[in-house]
């Protein structure tokens, strides 16, 4: 039992560190761990969501105390994401798993290439006389797309929300990460409530993971403020590439399994 608690705590810590430094909820780590302990996929996703609520709240509170979080920006991004995430979940039920995984892998790789053209894209999008309107519209759009893709691919949304903010909203990598963590808190609450009503949550496990994550995210938010934009960008892209390769591998296995069944 002690070994189990220790593994959960360390995994939560790593997930929180990832959330604080890169604005990624760490759901991929937590879900994989929970599946390894023979929990059902539904229990793994539900319990991970509860842990991420605790982690994201702690990190966002710390960012707010440090003056690094705009509630207005988080609200603009988070409000449409709550709605569109539910739409994404509904759509996902009609698409084969291997297609979802493959599309997600391609999307992550595409984001990295788009980053090189971010200055050109924002120059084309924004005009001096309507930049405020465009910014607010694109904030709602970014949150909506991020939520849709989060629901569609079963992730927290940070891995998508961060590059979208850079590409469409002219935000720096640091600010995008801080905003993303705030949005993850909002979307995770919505997800957790839905799973709790369906009795999918392993509450004690989620609480242990979340407590471990609190320490990690506190460390991560402090580290983030001391890193250069270049280092953060490199780290985010490296994690994106790793997740993209892993997801592509899972898509291939899912496709082989589909062929065997059919």
C-alpha positions as a printed NumPy array, in Angstrom:
array([[  0.   ,   0.   ,   0.   ],
       [  2.843,   2.393,   0.877],
       [  4.537,   1.637,  -2.461],
       [  1.275,   2.408,  -4.254],
       [  0.908,   5.759,  -2.465],
       [  4.561,   6.636,  -3.179],
       [  4.184,   5.885,  -6.906],
       [  1.01 ,   7.97 ,  -7.064],
       [  2.65 ,  10.881,  -5.237],
       [  5.743,  10.894,  -7.486],
       [  3.59 ,  10.661, -10.622],
       [  1.45 ,  13.532,  -9.382],
       [  4.586,  15.57 ,  -8.68 ],
       [  5.924,  14.993, -12.21 ],
       [  2.542,  15.857, -13.686],
       [  2.392,  19.068, -11.639],
       [  5.917,  20.027, -12.677],
       [  4.955,  19.554, -16.32 ],
       [  1.83 ,  21.655, -15.801],
       [  3.726,  24.494, -14.134],
       [  6.583,  24.709, -16.633],
       [  4.783,  23.909, -19.906],
       [  1.088,  24.543, -19.18 ],
       [  0.235,  20.916, -19.974],
       [ -2.119,  19.216, -17.54 ],
       [ -0.127,  16.008, -17.412],
       [ -3.162,  13.868, -18.153],
       [ -1.152,  11.602, -20.461],
       [  1.14 ,  10.656, -17.557],
       [ -1.667,  10.147, -15.048],
       [ -3.983,   8.211, -17.371],
       [ -1.157,   5.87 , -18.446],
       [ -0.25 ,   5.238, -14.803],
       [ -3.841,   4.53 , -13.765],
       [ -4.294,   2.122, -16.683],
       [ -1.124,   0.303, -15.578],
       [ -2.81 ,  -0.283, -12.198],
       [ -5.602,  -2.165, -13.996],
       [ -8.206,   0.582, -13.779],
       [-10.685,   0.939, -16.624],
       [-10.033,   3.695, -19.228],
       [-13.102,   5.556, -17.936],
       [-11.847,   5.439, -14.337],
       [ -8.379,   6.534, -15.464],
       [ -9.648,   9.582, -17.353],
       [-12.12 ,  10.533, -14.611],
       [ -9.609,  10.223, -11.76 ],
       [ -6.958,  12.08 , -13.76 ],
       [ -9.43 ,  14.95 , -14.261],
       [ -9.939,  15.299, -10.504],
       [ -6.184,  15.325,  -9.864],
       [ -5.7  ,  17.96 , -12.568],
       [ -8.34 ,  20.203, -10.952],
       [ -6.217,  20.269,  -7.771],
       [ -2.95 ,  20.739,  -9.687],
       [ -4.246,  23.47 , -12.017],
       [ -5.92 ,  25.367,  -9.171],
       [ -2.713,  25.405,  -7.133],
       [ -0.616,  26.5  , -10.118],
       [ -3.073,  29.185, -11.22 ],
       [ -3.3  ,  30.553,  -7.676],
       [  0.482,  30.773,  -7.518],
       [  0.631,  32.497, -10.93 ],
       [ -2.018,  34.958,  -9.745],
       [ -0.033,  35.757,  -6.589],
       [  3.06 ,  36.369,  -8.71 ],
       [  1.056,  38.707, -10.977],
       [  1.399,  36.354, -13.944],
       [ -2.239,  35.496, -14.611],
       [ -4.943,  37.539, -16.313],
       [ -8.408,  36.393, -15.217],
       [ -9.955,  38.183, -18.196],
       [ -7.844,  36.189, -20.66 ],
       [ -8.547,  32.92 , -18.84 ],
       [-12.288,  33.696, -18.861],
       [-12.267,  34.49 , -22.606],
       [-10.472,  31.246, -23.385],
       [-12.188,  29.033, -20.818],
       [-15.861,  29.899, -21.336],
       [-16.224,  28.564, -24.901],
       [-13.906,  25.642, -24.081],
       [-16.38 ,  24.292, -21.511],
       [-19.084,  24.056, -24.176],
       [-17.012,  22.859, -27.126],
       [-15.241,  20.188, -25.057],
       [-18.59 ,  18.448, -24.606],
       [-19.193,  18.667, -28.369],
       [-15.772,  17.112, -28.971],
       [-16.611,  14.195, -26.69 ],
       [-19.835,  13.551, -28.625],
       [-18.03 ,  13.631, -31.995],
       [-15.314,  11.29 , -30.709],
       [-17.92 ,   8.559, -30.223],
       [-18.433,   8.359, -34.   ],
       [-14.765,   8.31 , -35.114],
       [-12.5  ,   5.205, -34.902],
       [ -9.861,   5.489, -32.173],
       [ -6.919,   5.015, -34.559],
       [ -8.097,   7.978, -36.665],
       [ -8.348,  10.192, -33.582],
       [ -4.845,   9.261, -32.449],
       [ -3.366,   9.716, -35.921],
       [ -4.988,  13.13 , -36.397],
       [ -3.773,  14.261, -32.989],
       [ -0.212,  13.197, -33.806],
       [ -0.334,  15.1  , -37.109],
       [ -1.782,  18.172, -35.376],
       [  1.055,  18.327, -32.831],
       [  3.674,  18.101, -35.585],
       [  1.862,  20.741, -37.658],
       [  1.817,  23.122, -34.684],
       [  5.606,  22.993, -34.437],
       [  6.006,  23.978, -38.092],
       [  3.404,  26.746, -37.785],
       [  5.352,  28.289, -34.898],
       [  8.074,  29.344, -37.356],
       [  5.519,  31.468, -39.249],
       [  3.815,  33.015, -36.205],
       [  4.97 ,  36.592, -36.912],
       [  3.742,  36.437, -40.5  ],
       [  0.386,  34.977, -39.441],
       [ -0.328,  37.603, -36.791],
       [  0.717,  40.398, -39.167],
       [ -1.823,  39.178, -41.721],
       [ -4.614,  38.664, -39.146],
       [ -4.387,  41.939, -37.211],
       [ -5.16 ,  45.448, -38.435],
       [ -4.409,  48.542, -36.384],
       [ -7.977,  49.841, -36.383],
       [ -9.703,  46.673, -35.179],
       [ -7.027,  44.827, -33.224],
       [ -9.021,  44.833, -29.941],
       [-12.096,  43.296, -31.569],
       [ -9.947,  40.777, -33.444],
       [ -8.119,  39.832, -30.252],
       [-11.336,  39.154, -28.315],
       [-12.886,  37.257, -31.203],
       [ -9.782,  35.11 , -31.657],
       [ -9.599,  34.503, -27.888],
       [-13.097,  32.996, -27.976],
       [-12.191,  31.092, -31.137],
       [ -8.948,  29.766, -29.599],
       [-10.742,  28.638, -26.448],
       [-13.489,  27.029, -28.514],
       [-11.084,  25.139, -30.773],
       [ -8.91 ,  24.142, -27.821],
       [-11.922,  22.8  , -25.941],
       [-13.245,  20.972, -29.019],
       [ -9.916,  19.266, -29.662],
       [ -9.508,  18.512, -25.949],
       [-12.858,  16.732, -25.892],
       [-12.174,  15.06 , -29.223],
       [ -8.765,  13.692, -28.277],
       [ -9.39 ,  13.151, -24.546],
       [ -6.675,  15.51 , -23.27 ],
       [ -6.571,  18.541, -20.986],
       [ -6.085,  20.936, -23.886],
       [ -2.833,  22.644, -22.848],
       [ -0.774,  20.985, -25.57 ],
       [ -3.133,  22.608, -28.101],
       [ -4.1  ,  25.815, -26.29 ],
       [ -0.503,  27.048, -25.887],
       [  0.485,  27.082, -29.602],
       [ -2.919,  28.492, -30.603],
       [ -2.412,  31.48 , -28.282],
       [  1.027,  32.121, -29.755],
       [ -0.181,  31.815, -33.344],
       [ -3.488,  33.672, -33.089],
       [ -3.234,  35.968, -30.057],
       [  0.401,  37.154, -30.302],
       [  1.093,  35.916, -26.782],
       [  4.565,  34.922, -25.591],
       [  5.257,  31.315, -24.697],
       [  5.324,  32.177, -20.958],
       [  1.97 ,  33.973, -20.941],
       [  0.381,  31.255, -23.089],
       [  1.478,  28.601, -20.581],
       [  0.136,  30.583, -17.62 ],
       [ -3.207,  31.198, -19.354],
       [ -3.408,  27.555, -20.387],
       [ -3.07 ,  26.378, -16.798],
       [ -6.009,  28.598, -15.795],
       [ -8.154,  27.251, -18.634],
       [ -7.249,  23.663, -17.732],
       [ -8.598,  24.325, -14.242],
       [-11.95 ,  25.434, -15.688],
       [-12.298,  22.594, -18.203],
       [-11.191,  19.968, -15.68 ],
       [-13.915,  21.041, -13.256],
       [-16.498,  20.532, -15.992],
       [-15.061,  17.133, -16.872],
       [-14.799,  16.043, -13.214],
       [-18.408,  16.943, -12.452],
       [-19.618,  14.898, -15.411],
       [-17.552,  11.868, -14.397],
       [-18.512,  12.213, -10.709],
       [-22.206,  12.158, -11.583],
       [-21.576,   8.879, -13.401],
       [-19.583,   7.457, -10.457],
       [-16.369,   7.017, -12.475],
       [-13.963,   8.75 , -10.057],
       [-11.564,   6.953,  -7.698],
       [-11.562,   9.754,  -5.128],
       [ -8.705,   8.665,  -2.835],
       [ -6.406,   7.958,  -5.787],
       [ -7.255,  11.296,  -7.391],
       [ -6.632,  13.125,  -4.116],
       [ -3.184,  11.514,  -3.645],
       [ -2.2  ,  12.332,  -7.229],
       [ -3.438,  15.894,  -6.805],
       [ -1.536,  16.436,  -3.552],
       [  1.679,  15.222,  -5.174],
       [  0.953,  17.515,  -8.104],
       [  0.554,  20.574,  -5.846],
       [  4.233,  20.387,  -4.881],
       [  5.257,  19.836,  -8.505],
       [  3.209,  22.726,  -9.912],
       [  4.496,  25.105,  -7.218],
       [  8.033,  24.228,  -8.296],
       [  7.105,  24.467, -11.977],
       [  5.532,  27.941, -11.815],
       [  8.623,  29.3  , -10.063],
       [ 10.967,  27.645, -12.566],
       [  8.938,  29.047, -15.483],
       [  9.5  ,  32.654, -14.395],
       [ 13.283,  32.106, -14.465],
       [ 13.537,  30.429, -17.874],
       [ 14.158,  32.219, -21.153],
       [ 11.523,  32.111, -23.889],
       [ 13.907,  30.088, -26.058],
       [ 14.368,  27.402, -23.387],
       [ 10.622,  27.177, -22.73 ],
       [  9.887,  26.941, -26.463],
       [ 12.465,  24.198, -26.895],
       [ 11.013,  22.253, -23.951],
       [  7.446,  22.593, -25.206],
       [  8.356,  21.477, -28.714],
       [ 10.39 ,  18.56 , -27.382],
       [  7.45 ,  17.342, -25.297],
       [  5.139,  17.854, -28.31 ],
       [  7.407,  15.695, -30.494],
       [  7.607,  12.945, -27.836],
       [  3.825,  12.907, -27.39 ],
       [  3.344,  12.986, -31.173],
       [  5.588,   9.93 , -31.68 ],
       [  3.948,   8.092, -28.78 ],
       [  0.464,   8.889, -30.113],
       [  1.397,   7.747, -33.631],
       [  2.629,   4.458, -32.164],
       [ -0.649,   4.044, -30.26 ],
       [ -2.584,   4.807, -33.453],
       [ -0.727,   2.035, -35.264],
       [ -1.446,  -0.497, -32.502],
       [ -5.081,   0.594, -32.433],
       [ -5.321,   0.099, -36.205],
       [ -3.798,  -3.405, -35.976],
       [ -6.245,  -4.278, -33.225],
       [ -9.107,  -2.961, -35.401],
       [ -7.995,  -5.238, -38.264],
       [ -7.865,  -8.27 , -35.955],
       [-11.365,  -7.637, -34.604],
       [-12.788,  -7.097, -38.094]])
